[in-house]
Coordinates of C-alpha atoms in Angstrom, one line a residue:
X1 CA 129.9 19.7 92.0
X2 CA 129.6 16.0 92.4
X3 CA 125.9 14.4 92.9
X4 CA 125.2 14.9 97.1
X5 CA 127.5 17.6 97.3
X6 CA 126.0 20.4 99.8
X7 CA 125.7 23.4 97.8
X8 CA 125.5 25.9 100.6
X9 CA 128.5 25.8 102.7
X10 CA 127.7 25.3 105.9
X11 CA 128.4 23.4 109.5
X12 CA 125.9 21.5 111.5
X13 CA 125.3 23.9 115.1
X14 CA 123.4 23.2 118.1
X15 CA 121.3 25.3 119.0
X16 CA 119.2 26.0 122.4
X17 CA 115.7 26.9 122.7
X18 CA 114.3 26.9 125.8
X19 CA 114.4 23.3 127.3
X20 CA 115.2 22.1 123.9
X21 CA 118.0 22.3 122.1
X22 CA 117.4 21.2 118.0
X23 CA 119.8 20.6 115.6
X24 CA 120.0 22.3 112.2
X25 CA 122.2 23.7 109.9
X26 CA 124.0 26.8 109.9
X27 CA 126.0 28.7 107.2
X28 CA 129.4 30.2 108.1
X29 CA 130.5 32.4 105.5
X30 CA 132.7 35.1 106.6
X31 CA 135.6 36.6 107.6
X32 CA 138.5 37.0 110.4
X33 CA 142.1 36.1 111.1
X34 CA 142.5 38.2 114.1
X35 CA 142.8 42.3 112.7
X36 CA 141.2 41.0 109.4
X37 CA 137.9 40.2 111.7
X38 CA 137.7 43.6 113.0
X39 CA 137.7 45.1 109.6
X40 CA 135.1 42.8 108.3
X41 CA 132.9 43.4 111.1
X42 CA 133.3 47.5 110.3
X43 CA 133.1 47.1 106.6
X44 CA 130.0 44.6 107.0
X45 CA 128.6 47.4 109.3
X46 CA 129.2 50.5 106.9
X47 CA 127.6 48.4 104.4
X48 CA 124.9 47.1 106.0
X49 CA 124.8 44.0 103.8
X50 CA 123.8 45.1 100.5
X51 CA 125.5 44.3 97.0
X52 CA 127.0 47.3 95.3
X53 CA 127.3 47.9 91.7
X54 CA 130.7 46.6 91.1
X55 CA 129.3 43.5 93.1
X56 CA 127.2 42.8 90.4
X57 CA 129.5 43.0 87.5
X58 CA 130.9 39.8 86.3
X59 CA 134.7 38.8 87.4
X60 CA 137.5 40.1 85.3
X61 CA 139.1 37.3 83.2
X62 CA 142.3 36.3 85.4
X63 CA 145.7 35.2 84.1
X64 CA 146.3 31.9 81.9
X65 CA 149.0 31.1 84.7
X66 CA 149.0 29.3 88.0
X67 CA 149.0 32.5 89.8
X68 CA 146.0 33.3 88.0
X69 CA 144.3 30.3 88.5
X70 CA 144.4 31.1 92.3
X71 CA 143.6 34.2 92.2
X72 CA 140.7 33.1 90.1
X73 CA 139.8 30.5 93.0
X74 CA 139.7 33.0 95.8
X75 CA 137.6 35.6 94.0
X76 CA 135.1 32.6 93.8
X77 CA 135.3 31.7 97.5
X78 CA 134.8 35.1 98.3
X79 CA 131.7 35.6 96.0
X80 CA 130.3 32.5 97.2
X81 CA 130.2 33.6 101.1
X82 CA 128.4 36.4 100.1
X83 CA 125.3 37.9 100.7
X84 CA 124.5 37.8 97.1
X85 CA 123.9 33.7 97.3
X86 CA 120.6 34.7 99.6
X87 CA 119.7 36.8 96.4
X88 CA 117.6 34.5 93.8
X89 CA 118.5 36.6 91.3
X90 CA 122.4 38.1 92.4
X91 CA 123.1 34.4 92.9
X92 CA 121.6 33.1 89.3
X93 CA 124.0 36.2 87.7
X94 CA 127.2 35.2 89.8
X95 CA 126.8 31.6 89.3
X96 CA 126.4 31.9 85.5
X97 CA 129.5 34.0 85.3
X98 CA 131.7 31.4 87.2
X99 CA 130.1 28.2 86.7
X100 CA 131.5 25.8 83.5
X101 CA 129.6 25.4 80.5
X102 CA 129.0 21.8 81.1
X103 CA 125.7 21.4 83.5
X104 CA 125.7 25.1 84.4
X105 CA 121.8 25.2 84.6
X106 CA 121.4 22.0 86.4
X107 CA 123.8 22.8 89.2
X108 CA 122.4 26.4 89.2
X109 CA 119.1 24.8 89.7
X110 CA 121.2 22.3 92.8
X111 CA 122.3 25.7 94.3
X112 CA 118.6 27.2 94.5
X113 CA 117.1 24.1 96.3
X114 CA 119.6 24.3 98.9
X115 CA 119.7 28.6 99.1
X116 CA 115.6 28.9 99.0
X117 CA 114.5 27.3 101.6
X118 CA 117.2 28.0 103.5
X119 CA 116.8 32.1 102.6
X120 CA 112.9 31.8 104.3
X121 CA 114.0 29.4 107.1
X122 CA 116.2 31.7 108.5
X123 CA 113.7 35.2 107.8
X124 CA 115.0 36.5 104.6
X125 CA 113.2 37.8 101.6
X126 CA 113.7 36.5 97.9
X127 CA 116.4 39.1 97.4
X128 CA 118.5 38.1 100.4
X129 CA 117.1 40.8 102.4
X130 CA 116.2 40.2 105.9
X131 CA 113.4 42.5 107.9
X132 CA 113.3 46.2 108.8
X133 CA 115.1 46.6 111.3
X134 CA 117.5 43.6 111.4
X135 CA 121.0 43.3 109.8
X136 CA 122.1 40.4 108.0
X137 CA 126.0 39.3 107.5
X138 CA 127.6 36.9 105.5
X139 CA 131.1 37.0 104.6
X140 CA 134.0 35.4 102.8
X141 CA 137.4 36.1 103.5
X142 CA 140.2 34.3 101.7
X143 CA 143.2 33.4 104.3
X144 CA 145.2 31.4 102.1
X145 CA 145.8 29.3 98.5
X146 CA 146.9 25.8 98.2
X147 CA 147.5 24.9 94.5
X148 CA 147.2 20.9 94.5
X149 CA 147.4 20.8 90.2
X150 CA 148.0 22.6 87.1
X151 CA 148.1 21.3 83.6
X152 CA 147.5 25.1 81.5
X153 CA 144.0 23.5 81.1
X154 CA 143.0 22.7 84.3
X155 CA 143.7 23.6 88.5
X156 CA 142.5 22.6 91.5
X157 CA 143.0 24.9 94.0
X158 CA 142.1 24.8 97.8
X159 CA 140.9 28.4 98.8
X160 CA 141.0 28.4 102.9
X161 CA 138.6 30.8 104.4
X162 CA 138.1 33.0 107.8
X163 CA 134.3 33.1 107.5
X164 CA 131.9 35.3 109.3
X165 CA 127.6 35.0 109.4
X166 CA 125.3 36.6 111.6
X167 CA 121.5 37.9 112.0
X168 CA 120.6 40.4 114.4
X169 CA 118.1 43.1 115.5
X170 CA 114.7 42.7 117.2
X171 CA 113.0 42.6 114.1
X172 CA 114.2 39.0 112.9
X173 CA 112.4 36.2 114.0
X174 CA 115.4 34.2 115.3
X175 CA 118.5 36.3 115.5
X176 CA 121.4 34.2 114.8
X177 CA 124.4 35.9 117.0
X178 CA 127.5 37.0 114.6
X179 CA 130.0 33.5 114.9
X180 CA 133.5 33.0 113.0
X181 CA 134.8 30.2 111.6
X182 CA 137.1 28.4 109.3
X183 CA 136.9 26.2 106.4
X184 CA 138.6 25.2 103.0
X185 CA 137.0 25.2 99.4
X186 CA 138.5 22.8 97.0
X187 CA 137.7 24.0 93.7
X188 CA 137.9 21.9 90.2
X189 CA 139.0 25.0 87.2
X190 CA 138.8 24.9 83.9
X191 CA 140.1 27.6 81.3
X192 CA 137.4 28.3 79.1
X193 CA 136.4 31.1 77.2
X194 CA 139.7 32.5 78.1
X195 CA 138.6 33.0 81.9
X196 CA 138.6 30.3 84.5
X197 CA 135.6 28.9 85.6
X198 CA 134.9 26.2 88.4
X199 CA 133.8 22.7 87.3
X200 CA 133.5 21.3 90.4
X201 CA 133.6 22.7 94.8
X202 CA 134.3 20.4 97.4
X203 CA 134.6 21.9 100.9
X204 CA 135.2 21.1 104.6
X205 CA 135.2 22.8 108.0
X206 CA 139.0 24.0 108.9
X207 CA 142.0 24.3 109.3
X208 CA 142.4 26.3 112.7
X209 CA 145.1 29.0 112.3
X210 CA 148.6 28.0 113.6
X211 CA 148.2 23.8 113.1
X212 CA 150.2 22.2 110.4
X213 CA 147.4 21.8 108.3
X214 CA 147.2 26.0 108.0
X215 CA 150.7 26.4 107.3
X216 CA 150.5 24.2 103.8
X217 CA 148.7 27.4 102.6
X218 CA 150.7 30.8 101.0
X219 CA 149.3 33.8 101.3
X220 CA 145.8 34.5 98.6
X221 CA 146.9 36.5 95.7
X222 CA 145.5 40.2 96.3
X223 CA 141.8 40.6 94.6

């Protein structure tokens, strides 16, 4: 990621207290077109938020092809919208398995003084977990792929995302009501290693579904 680049995805909410109303930022990482919301919430439920095994293997090497490098891209998108980037330790693992050789430990170390602060701010332990009690959501859900290049070497592919976050239960000491949202990834690939990796993440909040800018998107290659 470029130098100022947010490392946590994430839109700028208001949000009342009382007489006051502050502002402060607020992750949206999710899911949800329509049906595909409804499962999330029911998956995110029977899960209750935590990282299974297979979570916590590394990505299987995609194809050398274009297809590949979007499937590649939305895999990332996905991982990155999880509750695993609340996790010091799930989040150092995933980010050394995606991340480009070049400056890996220095953005790794850009991605924790975004994600620590804002793990506690918002009642969550070092491992992403948030009190007894409470249930904390955060979900990715790839809508479409948008291949802007492709040299065999390189890709940079837009992943657009139905997003999902949410803290509840008496327990948490600000319960953040479960919200949906939208927004698009640009990711920077590079082949290396024989797997794709992401150099570089730009991101921004949108499209809405059904406007023009939606429609440049095909379907995300299956996981």
């Amino acid at each position: 990621m470029k130098q100022g680049q947010p490392k946590v995805v994430y839109r700028r909410l208001e949000v009342g207290q009382g007489a006051e109303r502050r502002r402060r930022r607020r992750l949206i990482i999710g899911v949800g077109i329509a049906t595909a919301l409804v499962a999330a919430i029911a998956l995110a439920t029977r899960g209750g938020g935590d990282s299974t095994a297979d979570d916590a293997k590394p990505p299987a090497a995609d194809a050398h092809t274009r297809t590949g490098a979007q499937r590649a891209s939305a895999r990332m998108a996905r991982e990155l919208g999880s509750e695993r980037m609340f996790s010091t330790s799930a989040r150092h693992d995933l980010l050394r398995s995606i991340l480009a050789s070049e400056g890996r430990e220095e953005e790794i170390r850009a991605y924790d003084a975004q994600y620590a602060p804002l793990t506690k701010r918002i009642g969550l332990d070092p491992a992403g977990k948030p009190p007894l009690g409470a249930q904390f959501i955060s979900r990715a859900t790839p809508a479409g792929t948008a291949l802007r290049s492709y040299t065999g070497s390189a890709a940079e592919v837009s992943v657009w995302c139905s997003t999902l976050f949410g803290l509840t239960g008496q327990s948490a000491r600000q319960e953040i009501p479960v919200e949906d949202g939208w927004l698009t990834m640009t990711m920077s690939m590079v082949w290396q290693d024989g797997q794709w990796r992401m150099a570089d993440m730009k991101q921004k909040d949108g499209p809405e579904p059904g406007t023009a800018a939606a429609r440049e998107f095909a379907a995300a290659p299956v996981r």
